């Protein structure tokens, strides 16, 4: 039972294989899809297709497939029985560079059937399936997968898409390549299958039973693509499981949130009056804070040097000049409600009247020569009545 569970986890209930075969020099793809139900297979789909794109449109996305390469890219040859793979290859195809080819062979009673195909072609073909979100989990060459089906076929003469076999007591007697003929229907363990789908059926049986009875040089590559599929399957299942758990977690959180939200709503109604008082208190505190800041700005603007500056100015005033006002660090902007006070720092504005232009000029020079004054500006001078002329000076302190 545990073994069946792992098979279900790995492959699900849908098993599929596809054969690349030739029909009058034109390639066609024979797709066979089986569904496992109550410990037996049933034919879900068997269809001849023209391209890998059509395969992707026929079966579910991310479906796994076993690949049978049996078109004109595969060379097959029957030789006298040779158990050594190297010798069989040497006798069958003495001129090829075997490092560029995948090979697979089966033993008949008196013959050895050798099939080869270029590695580049196989890799490219599998990549094309991968690009269409279809997962190749293994492959076989030529008609070699037929051996997996012999124990289940009662007929002694068997046709595939491009060959005929004769068997006796589950042992292969002979093989013969032949042009495609009319379809022959076979009943195999309750499955009605034509010869076009004999090899796909045999391939499905091979990976379902995990049978590795063929000699080849691509077992490592097959294991790697099968491992990639397993990792992808595990990731997809893990992702779906994670999303399901996340959804359940969010649902539980929502129910808990809804429960406590109702409790909070009840309490919030009771707290609304208190909140109103709190907002008024905060508003009053904010107003007081602003006013306090305004006072602090004015207080902080005064320094210990203020009296010193006023004393120095008073000591220099000649008798012909009458001071009206001395404004230390005056406001830059008019006072407005809820606005910060901005002071003109290090500045003194002096306003008054003068009855002597000479005394006024000499007084300005005194300021210009003082080391505690950076510069002096005459803002206004010359407006007055009679002998007295009004003036306004701006002292920029060091």
mmCIF file of C-alpha atoms in Angstrom:
data_model
loop_
_atom_site.group_PDB
_atom_site.id
_atom_site.type_symbol
_atom_site.label_atom_id
_atom_site.label_comp_id
_atom_site.label_asym_id
_atom_site.label_seq_id
_atom_site.Cartn_x
_atom_site.Cartn_y
_atom_site.Cartn_z
ATOM 1 C CA UNK A 1 0.000 0.000 0.000
ATOM 2 C CA UNK A 2 2.870 2.359 0.846
ATOM 3 C CA UNK A 3 4.392 1.702 -2.565
ATOM 4 C CA UNK A 4 1.087 2.569 -4.268
ATOM 5 C CA UNK A 5 0.920 5.787 -2.258
ATOM 6 C CA UNK A 6 4.363 6.878 -3.452
ATOM 7 C CA UNK A 7 3.367 6.093 -7.043
ATOM 8 C CA UNK A 8 0.235 8.166 -6.658
ATOM 9 C CA UNK A 9 2.239 10.994 -5.097
ATOM 10 C CA UNK A 10 4.745 10.858 -7.945
ATOM 11 C CA UNK A 11 2.532 10.231 -10.991
ATOM 12 C CA UNK A 12 -1.061 10.738 -9.885
ATOM 13 C CA UNK A 13 -3.713 8.682 -11.702
ATOM 14 C CA UNK A 14 -2.929 9.821 -15.251
ATOM 15 C CA UNK A 15 -0.181 7.978 -17.175
ATOM 16 C CA UNK A 16 0.822 9.058 -20.653
ATOM 17 C CA UNK A 17 3.315 8.199 -23.382
ATOM 18 C CA UNK A 18 3.885 9.510 -26.873
ATOM 19 C CA UNK A 19 5.572 7.992 -29.919
ATOM 20 C CA UNK A 20 7.248 10.058 -32.623
ATOM 21 C CA UNK A 21 6.649 7.963 -35.752
ATOM 22 C CA UNK A 22 6.703 8.494 -39.504
ATOM 23 C CA UNK A 23 3.729 8.190 -41.822
ATOM 24 C CA UNK A 24 4.595 8.551 -45.523
ATOM 25 C CA UNK A 25 7.732 10.600 -44.721
ATOM 26 C CA UNK A 26 5.659 12.856 -42.469
ATOM 27 C CA UNK A 27 6.122 12.749 -38.717
ATOM 28 C CA UNK A 28 3.104 12.169 -36.519
ATOM 29 C CA UNK A 29 2.771 11.831 -32.775
ATOM 30 C CA UNK A 30 0.811 8.926 -31.302
ATOM 31 C CA UNK A 31 -0.443 9.996 -27.850
ATOM 32 C CA UNK A 32 -1.823 7.424 -25.408
ATOM 33 C CA UNK A 33 -3.283 8.513 -22.074
ATOM 34 C CA UNK A 34 -4.339 5.963 -19.450
ATOM 35 C CA UNK A 35 -6.217 6.569 -16.224
ATOM 36 C CA UNK A 36 -5.675 4.324 -13.233
ATOM 37 C CA UNK A 37 -8.892 3.536 -11.443
ATOM 38 C CA UNK A 38 -9.545 0.754 -8.938
ATOM 39 C CA UNK A 39 -6.155 -0.843 -9.585
ATOM 40 C CA UNK A 40 -6.655 -1.061 -13.331
ATOM 41 C CA UNK A 41 -5.904 1.096 -16.359
ATOM 42 C CA UNK A 42 -8.533 2.524 -18.645
ATOM 43 C CA UNK A 43 -7.930 4.299 -21.940
ATOM 44 C CA UNK A 44 -8.538 8.002 -21.381
ATOM 45 C CA UNK A 45 -7.334 9.179 -24.806
ATOM 46 C CA UNK A 46 -5.517 7.842 -27.859
ATOM 47 C CA UNK A 47 -4.914 10.307 -30.617
ATOM 48 C CA UNK A 48 -2.607 10.989 -33.568
ATOM 49 C CA UNK A 49 -1.270 14.557 -33.450
ATOM 50 C CA UNK A 50 0.840 16.702 -35.756
ATOM 51 C CA UNK A 51 3.009 18.681 -33.322
ATOM 52 C CA UNK A 52 4.143 19.052 -29.724
ATOM 53 C CA UNK A 53 1.956 22.155 -29.497
ATOM 54 C CA UNK A 54 -1.078 19.970 -30.189
ATOM 55 C CA UNK A 55 0.042 17.650 -27.402
ATOM 56 C CA UNK A 56 0.130 20.577 -24.979
ATOM 57 C CA UNK A 57 -3.401 21.513 -26.052
ATOM 58 C CA UNK A 58 -4.664 17.927 -25.601
ATOM 59 C CA UNK A 59 -3.421 16.962 -22.139
ATOM 60 C CA UNK A 60 -3.230 18.889 -18.837
ATOM 61 C CA UNK A 61 -0.449 21.366 -18.179
ATOM 62 C CA UNK A 62 2.621 19.885 -16.433
ATOM 63 C CA UNK A 63 1.527 16.337 -17.344
ATOM 64 C CA UNK A 64 4.368 13.796 -17.362
ATOM 65 C CA UNK A 65 5.077 11.775 -20.515
ATOM 66 C CA UNK A 66 7.242 8.850 -21.524
ATOM 67 C CA UNK A 67 8.812 9.435 -24.924
ATOM 68 C CA UNK A 68 9.189 6.847 -27.682
ATOM 69 C CA UNK A 69 11.486 8.063 -30.461
ATOM 70 C CA UNK A 70 10.713 5.839 -33.435
ATOM 71 C CA UNK A 71 10.962 8.149 -36.448
ATOM 72 C CA UNK A 72 13.548 8.543 -39.194
ATOM 73 C CA UNK A 73 16.011 10.019 -36.677
ATOM 74 C CA UNK A 74 16.431 6.532 -35.219
ATOM 75 C CA UNK A 75 18.496 3.869 -36.989
ATOM 76 C CA UNK A 76 17.722 0.247 -36.109
ATOM 77 C CA UNK A 77 19.553 -2.844 -37.278
ATOM 78 C CA UNK A 78 19.213 -6.544 -36.529
ATOM 79 C CA UNK A 79 22.428 -8.578 -36.313
ATOM 80 C CA UNK A 80 23.384 -12.082 -35.226
ATOM 81 C CA UNK A 81 23.036 -12.436 -31.477
ATOM 82 C CA UNK A 82 25.737 -10.484 -29.634
ATOM 83 C CA UNK A 83 25.541 -10.087 -25.851
ATOM 84 C CA UNK A 84 28.297 -7.484 -25.658
ATOM 85 C CA UNK A 85 26.901 -3.988 -26.279
ATOM 86 C CA UNK A 86 30.230 -2.681 -27.616
ATOM 87 C CA UNK A 87 30.606 -5.544 -30.070
ATOM 88 C CA UNK A 88 26.967 -5.265 -31.139
ATOM 89 C CA UNK A 89 27.432 -1.574 -31.882
ATOM 90 C CA UNK A 90 30.659 -2.217 -33.748
ATOM 91 C CA UNK A 91 29.009 -4.828 -35.919
ATOM 92 C CA UNK A 92 25.827 -2.789 -36.501
ATOM 93 C CA UNK A 93 27.306 0.655 -37.124
ATOM 94 C CA UNK A 94 31.086 0.375 -37.525
ATOM 95 C CA UNK A 95 31.572 3.917 -38.879
ATOM 96 C CA UNK A 96 29.726 6.017 -36.315
ATOM 97 C CA UNK A 97 31.285 7.915 -33.414
ATOM 98 C CA UNK A 98 29.378 6.329 -30.567
ATOM 99 C CA UNK A 99 30.060 9.256 -28.174
ATOM 100 C CA UNK A 100 27.620 11.368 -30.248
ATOM 101 C CA UNK A 101 24.795 8.808 -30.083
ATOM 102 C CA UNK A 102 22.452 7.237 -27.586
ATOM 103 C CA UNK A 103 21.959 3.514 -28.146
ATOM 104 C CA UNK A 104 19.567 0.862 -26.887
ATOM 105 C CA UNK A 105 19.414 -2.846 -27.725
ATOM 106 C CA UNK A 106 17.255 -5.906 -27.047
ATOM 107 C CA UNK A 107 18.030 -9.578 -27.432
ATOM 108 C CA UNK A 108 15.906 -11.801 -29.650
ATOM 109 C CA UNK A 109 16.262 -15.568 -29.663
ATOM 110 C CA UNK A 110 18.958 -15.581 -32.330
ATOM 111 C CA UNK A 111 19.331 -11.867 -33.086
ATOM 112 C CA UNK A 112 20.248 -8.607 -31.371
ATOM 113 C CA UNK A 113 18.263 -5.492 -32.286
ATOM 114 C CA UNK A 114 20.300 -2.276 -31.992
ATOM 115 C CA UNK A 115 18.782 1.214 -32.191
ATOM 116 C CA UNK A 116 20.720 4.505 -32.137
ATOM 117 C CA UNK A 117 19.847 8.220 -32.234
ATOM 118 C CA UNK A 118 21.914 11.390 -31.999
ATOM 119 C CA UNK A 119 22.151 12.852 -28.502
ATOM 120 C CA UNK A 120 21.599 16.411 -29.775
ATOM 121 C CA UNK A 121 18.273 15.435 -31.305
ATOM 122 C CA UNK A 122 17.035 13.771 -28.111
ATOM 123 C CA UNK A 123 18.049 16.760 -25.959
ATOM 124 C CA UNK A 124 16.398 19.214 -28.337
ATOM 125 C CA UNK A 125 13.195 17.151 -28.446
ATOM 126 C CA UNK A 126 12.930 16.966 -24.653
ATOM 127 C CA UNK A 127 13.579 20.720 -24.396
ATOM 128 C CA UNK A 128 10.688 21.361 -26.804
ATOM 129 C CA UNK A 129 8.341 19.429 -24.511
ATOM 130 C CA UNK A 130 9.679 21.281 -21.470
ATOM 131 C CA UNK A 131 9.006 24.618 -23.185
ATOM 132 C CA UNK A 132 5.367 23.561 -23.564
ATOM 133 C CA UNK A 133 5.104 22.755 -19.833
ATOM 134 C CA UNK A 134 5.165 18.996 -20.446
ATOM 135 C CA UNK A 135 7.521 16.781 -18.454
ATOM 136 C CA UNK A 136 9.428 13.975 -20.160
ATOM 137 C CA UNK A 137 10.349 11.442 -17.456
ATOM 138 C CA UNK A 138 12.124 8.934 -19.703
ATOM 139 C CA UNK A 139 12.561 7.785 -23.275
ATOM 140 C CA UNK A 140 13.231 4.734 -25.403
ATOM 141 C CA UNK A 141 14.484 4.229 -28.954
ATOM 142 C CA UNK A 142 12.889 2.431 -31.850
ATOM 143 C CA UNK A 143 10.725 -0.589 -31.101
ATOM 144 C CA UNK A 144 12.712 -1.790 -28.108
ATOM 145 C CA UNK A 145 10.044 -1.074 -25.477
ATOM 146 C CA UNK A 146 7.897 -3.867 -27.003
ATOM 147 C CA UNK A 147 9.599 -6.359 -24.662
ATOM 148 C CA UNK A 148 7.690 -4.919 -21.664
ATOM 149 C CA UNK A 149 4.393 -5.917 -23.286
ATOM 150 C CA UNK A 150 5.135 -9.517 -24.295
ATOM 151 C CA UNK A 151 3.822 -11.138 -21.084
ATOM 152 C CA UNK A 152 0.443 -9.467 -21.650
ATOM 153 C CA UNK A 153 -0.030 -10.144 -25.376
ATOM 154 C CA UNK A 154 -1.585 -13.421 -26.446
ATOM 155 C CA UNK A 155 -0.865 -12.933 -30.149
ATOM 156 C CA UNK A 156 2.338 -14.472 -31.460
ATOM 157 C CA UNK A 157 2.507 -11.989 -34.343
ATOM 158 C CA UNK A 158 2.613 -8.348 -33.277
ATOM 159 C CA UNK A 159 2.647 -5.156 -35.329
ATOM 160 C CA UNK A 160 3.904 -1.773 -34.144
ATOM 161 C CA UNK A 161 3.810 1.491 -36.112
ATOM 162 C CA UNK A 162 6.719 0.431 -38.356
ATOM 163 C CA UNK A 163 7.751 -3.146 -37.516
ATOM 164 C CA UNK A 164 6.529 -6.685 -36.937
ATOM 165 C CA UNK A 165 7.596 -9.140 -34.231
ATOM 166 C CA UNK A 166 7.124 -12.851 -33.801
ATOM 167 C CA UNK A 167 7.220 -14.307 -30.309
ATOM 168 C CA UNK A 168 6.903 -17.710 -28.741
ATOM 169 C CA UNK A 169 6.312 -18.217 -25.005
ATOM 170 C CA UNK A 170 7.191 -14.595 -24.224
ATOM 171 C CA UNK A 171 10.433 -14.884 -26.189
ATOM 172 C CA UNK A 172 11.186 -12.767 -29.230
ATOM 173 C CA UNK A 173 11.844 -14.906 -32.272
ATOM 174 C CA UNK A 174 12.218 -12.358 -35.069
ATOM 175 C CA UNK A 175 11.972 -8.674 -35.986
ATOM 176 C CA UNK A 176 11.256 -7.107 -39.323
ATOM 177 C CA UNK A 177 11.037 -3.438 -40.283
ATOM 178 C CA UNK A 178 8.131 -2.618 -42.586
ATOM 179 C CA UNK A 179 6.189 0.259 -44.021
ATOM 180 C CA UNK A 180 3.118 1.423 -42.165
ATOM 181 C CA UNK A 181 0.038 -0.696 -42.795
ATOM 182 C CA UNK A 182 -3.607 -0.538 -41.826
ATOM 183 C CA UNK A 183 -4.356 -0.466 -38.132
ATOM 184 C CA UNK A 184 -4.513 -3.740 -36.237
ATOM 185 C CA UNK A 185 -6.590 -3.860 -33.078
ATOM 186 C CA UNK A 186 -5.266 -5.663 -30.006
ATOM 187 C CA UNK A 187 -7.044 -6.488 -26.767
ATOM 188 C CA UNK A 188 -4.480 -6.349 -23.978
ATOM 189 C CA UNK A 189 -5.707 -6.918 -20.426
ATOM 190 C CA UNK A 190 -9.048 -5.409 -21.348
ATOM 191 C CA UNK A 191 -7.541 -2.432 -23.197
ATOM 192 C CA UNK A 192 -8.482 -2.000 -26.853
ATOM 193 C CA UNK A 193 -5.297 -0.706 -28.536
ATOM 194 C CA UNK A 194 -4.304 -0.396 -32.186
ATOM 195 C CA UNK A 195 -0.737 -1.040 -33.325
ATOM 196 C CA UNK A 196 -0.116 2.728 -33.483
ATOM 197 C CA UNK A 197 -0.231 2.805 -29.667
ATOM 198 C CA UNK A 198 1.496 -0.509 -28.871
ATOM 199 C CA UNK A 199 4.840 1.129 -28.072
ATOM 200 C CA UNK A 200 3.346 3.972 -25.936
ATOM 201 C CA UNK A 201 1.430 1.330 -23.962
ATOM 202 C CA UNK A 202 4.610 -0.694 -23.482
ATOM 203 C CA UNK A 203 6.420 2.451 -22.292
ATOM 204 C CA UNK A 204 3.726 3.286 -19.746
ATOM 205 C CA UNK A 205 3.988 -0.253 -18.438
ATOM 206 C CA UNK A 206 7.787 0.072 -18.171
ATOM 207 C CA UNK A 207 7.761 3.142 -15.902
ATOM 208 C CA UNK A 208 4.704 1.995 -13.943
ATOM 209 C CA UNK A 209 6.469 -1.258 -13.035
ATOM 210 C CA UNK A 210 9.876 0.484 -12.887
ATOM 211 C CA UNK A 211 11.290 -2.219 -15.167
ATOM 212 C CA UNK A 212 14.811 -1.575 -16.523
ATOM 213 C CA UNK A 213 15.549 -4.574 -18.734
ATOM 214 C CA UNK A 214 16.994 -2.846 -21.815
ATOM 215 C CA UNK A 215 20.700 -2.230 -22.392
ATOM 216 C CA UNK A 216 21.524 1.411 -23.163
ATOM 217 C CA UNK A 217 24.020 4.218 -22.534
ATOM 218 C CA UNK A 218 21.560 6.863 -21.325
ATOM 219 C CA UNK A 219 20.413 5.513 -17.985
ATOM 220 C CA UNK A 220 22.131 8.364 -16.135
ATOM 221 C CA UNK A 221 20.443 10.966 -18.342
ATOM 222 C CA UNK A 222 17.060 9.286 -17.818
ATOM 223 C CA UNK A 223 17.564 9.385 -14.070
ATOM 224 C CA UNK A 224 18.429 13.088 -14.204
ATOM 225 C CA UNK A 225 15.287 14.102 -16.131
ATOM 226 C CA UNK A 226 13.160 11.903 -13.880
ATOM 227 C CA UNK A 227 14.735 13.586 -10.854
ATOM 228 C CA UNK A 228 13.988 17.028 -12.327
ATOM 229 C CA UNK A 229 10.366 15.997 -12.734
ATOM 230 C CA UNK A 230 10.188 14.695 -9.143
ATOM 231 C CA UNK A 231 11.658 17.942 -7.796
ATOM 232 C CA UNK A 232 9.227 20.012 -9.863
ATOM 233 C CA UNK A 233 6.313 17.831 -8.722
ATOM 234 C CA UNK A 234 7.394 18.141 -5.099
ATOM 235 C CA UNK A 235 7.739 21.923 -5.452
ATOM 236 C CA UNK A 236 4.287 22.267 -7.045
ATOM 237 C CA UNK A 237 2.652 20.109 -4.368
ATOM 238 C CA UNK A 238 4.567 21.965 -1.656
ATOM 239 C CA UNK A 239 3.497 25.298 -3.111
ATOM 240 C CA UNK A 240 -0.160 24.259 -3.303
ATOM 241 C CA UNK A 241 -0.006 22.823 0.218
ATOM 242 C CA UNK A 242 1.626 26.003 1.475
ATOM 243 C CA UNK A 243 -1.022 28.159 -0.173
ATOM 244 C CA UNK A 244 -3.764 25.968 1.285
ATOM 245 C CA UNK A 245 -2.263 26.237 4.772
ATOM 246 C CA UNK A 246 -1.871 29.979 4.299
ATOM 247 C CA UNK A 247 -5.514 30.273 3.267
ATOM 248 C CA UNK A 248 -6.657 28.246 6.291
ATOM 249 C CA UNK A 249 -4.448 30.358 8.548
ATOM 250 C CA UNK A 250 -5.872 33.568 7.087
ATOM 251 C CA UNK A 251 -9.411 32.216 7.494
ATOM 252 C CA UNK A 252 -8.796 31.360 11.150
ATOM 253 C CA UNK A 253 -7.218 34.771 11.696
ATOM 254 C CA UNK A 254 -10.211 36.416 10.057
ATOM 255 C CA UNK A 255 -12.667 34.558 12.312
ATOM 256 C CA UNK A 256 -10.643 35.487 15.394
ATOM 257 C CA UNK A 257 -10.355 39.057 14.174
ATOM 258 C CA UNK A 258 -14.092 39.253 13.521
ATOM 259 C CA UNK A 259 -14.850 37.987 17.032
ATOM 260 C CA UNK A 260 -12.564 40.460 18.745
ATOM 261 C CA UNK A 261 -13.591 43.231 16.376
ATOM 262 C CA UNK A 262 -17.157 42.916 17.610
ATOM 263 C CA UNK A 263 -15.913 43.082 21.181
ATOM 264 C CA UNK A 264 -13.835 46.145 20.360
ATOM 265 C CA UNK A 265 -16.793 47.804 18.638
ATOM 266 C CA UNK A 266 -18.833 47.434 21.802
ATOM 267 C CA UNK A 267 -16.070 48.939 23.915
ATOM 268 C CA UNK A 268 -15.423 51.711 21.400
ATOM 269 C CA UNK A 269 -18.986 52.969 21.746
ATOM 270 C CA UNK A 270 -18.431 53.316 25.474
ATOM 271 C CA UNK A 271 -15.128 55.109 24.915
ATOM 272 C CA UNK A 272 -16.396 57.665 22.411
ATOM 273 C CA UNK A 273 -17.405 60.202 25.078
ATOM 274 C CA UNK A 274 -14.061 59.877 26.835
ATOM 275 C CA UNK A 275 -12.301 60.180 23.494
ATOM 276 C CA UNK A 276 -14.133 63.430 22.799
ATOM 277 C CA UNK A 277 -12.933 64.887 26.113
ATOM 278 C CA UNK A 278 -9.438 63.609 25.400
ATOM 279 C CA UNK A 279 -9.361 65.324 22.004
ATOM 280 C CA UNK A 280 -10.468 68.618 23.571
ATOM 281 C CA UNK A 281 -7.769 68.276 26.229
ATOM 282 C CA UNK A 282 -5.125 67.581 23.588
ATOM 283 C CA UNK A 283 -6.309 70.614 21.624
ATOM 284 C CA UNK A 284 -6.006 72.824 24.698
ATOM 285 C CA UNK A 285 -2.566 71.405 25.503
ATOM 286 C CA UNK A 286 -1.480 72.059 21.950
ATOM 287 C CA UNK A 287 -2.713 75.673 22.123
ATOM 288 C CA UNK A 288 -0.958 76.220 25.441
ATOM 289 C CA UNK A 289 2.205 74.665 24.046
ATOM 290 C CA UNK A 290 2.184 77.020 21.063
ATOM 291 C CA UNK A 291 1.653 80.048 23.270
ATOM 292 C CA UNK A 292 4.405 78.901 25.619
ATOM 293 C CA UNK A 293 6.726 78.501 22.653
ATOM 294 C CA UNK A 294 5.884 82.021 21.516
ATOM 295 C CA UNK A 295 6.804 83.351 24.957
ATOM 296 C CA UNK A 296 9.982 81.235 25.038
ATOM 297 C CA UNK A 297 10.997 82.581 21.611
ATOM 298 C CA UNK A 298 10.712 86.136 22.908
ATOM 299 C CA UNK A 299 12.484 85.390 26.184
ATOM 300 C CA UNK A 300 15.241 83.394 24.534
ATOM 301 C CA UNK A 301 15.864 86.168 22.055
ATOM 302 C CA UNK A 302 17.233 88.360 24.836
ATOM 303 C CA UNK A 303 20.831 87.811 25.921
ATOM 304 C CA UNK A 304 23.049 89.093 28.690
ATOM 305 C CA UNK A 305 24.586 91.582 26.223
ATOM 306 C CA UNK A 306 21.384 93.562 25.646
ATOM 307 C CA UNK A 307 22.032 96.042 28.443
ATOM 308 C CA UNK A 308 25.651 96.388 27.328
ATOM 309 C CA UNK A 309 24.574 97.323 23.782
ATOM 310 C CA UNK A 310 22.062 99.861 25.036
ATOM 311 C CA UNK A 311 24.680 101.420 27.368
ATOM 312 C CA UNK A 312 27.171 101.764 24.520
ATOM 313 C CA UNK A 313 24.567 103.385 22.286
ATOM 314 C CA UNK A 314 23.469 105.756 25.039
ATOM 315 C CA UNK A 315 27.088 106.795 25.745
ATOM 316 C CA UNK A 316 27.589 107.872 22.131
ATOM 317 C CA UNK A 317 24.426 109.923 21.587
ATOM 318 C CA UNK A 318 25.249 113.639 21.055
ATOM 319 C CA UNK A 319 23.052 116.368 22.530
ATOM 320 C CA UNK A 320 21.508 117.302 19.173
ATOM 321 C CA UNK A 321 19.994 113.799 18.743
ATOM 322 C CA UNK A 322 16.829 112.648 20.471
ATOM 323 C CA UNK A 323 16.174 108.879 20.572
ATOM 324 C CA UNK A 324 12.596 107.763 20.138
ATOM 325 C CA UNK A 325 13.074 103.955 20.219
ATOM 326 C CA UNK A 326 15.729 101.236 20.321
ATOM 327 C CA UNK A 327 14.461 97.868 19.074
ATOM 328 C CA UNK A 328 16.809 94.915 19.754
ATOM 329 C CA UNK A 329 16.250 91.879 17.477
ATOM 330 C CA UNK A 330 12.978 93.186 15.988
ATOM 331 C CA UNK A 331 10.239 90.995 14.528
ATOM 332 C CA UNK A 332 10.719 90.014 10.884
ATOM 333 C CA UNK A 333 7.031 89.369 10.393
ATOM 334 C CA UNK A 334 3.874 90.749 11.868
ATOM 335 C CA UNK A 335 2.464 88.959 14.891
ATOM 336 C CA UNK A 336 -0.331 86.564 13.934
ATOM 337 C CA UNK A 337 -2.390 84.177 15.956
ATOM 338 C CA UNK A 338 -0.993 80.613 16.109
ATOM 339 C CA UNK A 339 2.112 81.638 14.113
ATOM 340 C CA UNK A 340 5.716 81.408 15.352
ATOM 341 C CA UNK A 341 7.561 84.637 16.105
ATOM 342 C CA UNK A 342 10.567 85.139 13.820
ATOM 343 C CA UNK A 343 13.230 87.575 15.062
ATOM 344 C CA UNK A 344 15.844 89.511 13.120
ATOM 345 C CA UNK A 345 18.791 88.244 15.191
ATOM 346 C CA UNK A 346 21.928 90.320 15.871
ATOM 347 C CA UNK A 347 20.151 93.478 14.769
ATOM 348 C CA UNK A 348 19.301 96.764 16.506
ATOM 349 C CA UNK A 349 16.918 99.335 14.991
ATOM 350 C CA UNK A 350 17.336 102.905 16.299
ATOM 351 C CA UNK A 351 14.746 105.587 15.608
ATOM 352 C CA UNK A 352 14.926 109.280 16.582
ATOM 353 C CA UNK A 353 15.338 112.925 15.479
ATOM 354 C CA UNK A 354 18.417 115.039 14.860
ATOM 355 C CA UNK A 355 18.799 118.824 14.859
ATOM 356 C CA UNK A 356 22.350 118.727 13.493
ATOM 357 C CA UNK A 357 23.358 116.887 10.350
ATOM 358 C CA UNK A 358 27.074 117.113 11.311
ATOM 359 C CA UNK A 359 26.455 115.557 14.709
ATOM 360 C CA UNK A 360 24.395 112.785 13.075
ATOM 361 C CA UNK A 361 27.177 112.052 10.567
ATOM 362 C CA UNK A 362 29.843 111.942 13.278
ATOM 363 C CA UNK A 363 27.613 109.684 15.377
ATOM 364 C CA UNK A 364 27.239 107.242 12.464
ATOM 365 C CA UNK A 365 31.043 107.207 12.085
ATOM 366 C CA UNK A 366 31.397 106.304 15.764
ATOM 367 C CA UNK A 367 29.236 103.208 15.075
ATOM 368 C CA UNK A 368 31.241 102.356 11.976
ATOM 369 C CA UNK A 369 34.468 102.352 14.010
ATOM 370 C CA UNK A 370 33.026 100.255 16.834
ATOM 371 C CA UNK A 371 34.359 96.672 17.019
ATOM 372 C CA UNK A 372 31.033 95.269 18.276
ATOM 373 C CA UNK A 373 29.169 96.441 15.154
ATOM 374 C CA UNK A 374 29.625 94.574 11.892
ATOM 375 C CA UNK A 375 27.894 97.121 9.668
ATOM 376 C CA UNK A 376 25.462 100.036 9.823
ATOM 377 C CA UNK A 377 22.652 100.934 7.468
ATOM 378 C CA UNK A 378 20.804 104.261 7.271
ATOM 379 C CA UNK A 379 17.257 103.149 6.639
ATOM 380 C CA UNK A 380 15.723 106.595 6.685
ATOM 381 C CA UNK A 381 16.912 110.216 7.136
ATOM 382 C CA UNK A 382 15.628 113.656 6.236
ATOM 383 C CA UNK A 383 11.941 113.683 7.097
ATOM 384 C CA UNK A 384 10.934 116.143 9.807
ATOM 385 C CA UNK A 385 9.440 119.429 10.866
ATOM 386 C CA UNK A 386 11.487 122.521 11.362
ATOM 387 C CA UNK A 387 15.026 121.905 12.460
ATOM 388 C CA UNK A 388 14.452 118.348 13.686
ATOM 389 C CA UNK A 389 14.982 115.589 11.102
ATOM 390 C CA UNK A 390 13.778 112.043 11.725
ATOM 391 C CA UNK A 391 16.069 109.068 11.107
ATOM 392 C CA UNK A 392 16.177 105.268 11.315
ATOM 393 C CA UNK A 393 19.404 103.274 11.653
ATOM 394 C CA UNK A 394 20.006 99.529 11.452
ATOM 395 C CA UNK A 395 22.999 98.154 13.371
ATOM 396 C CA UNK A 396 24.181 94.667 12.359
ATOM 397 C CA UNK A 397 26.059 93.246 15.327
ATOM 398 C CA UNK A 398 29.179 91.118 15.183
#
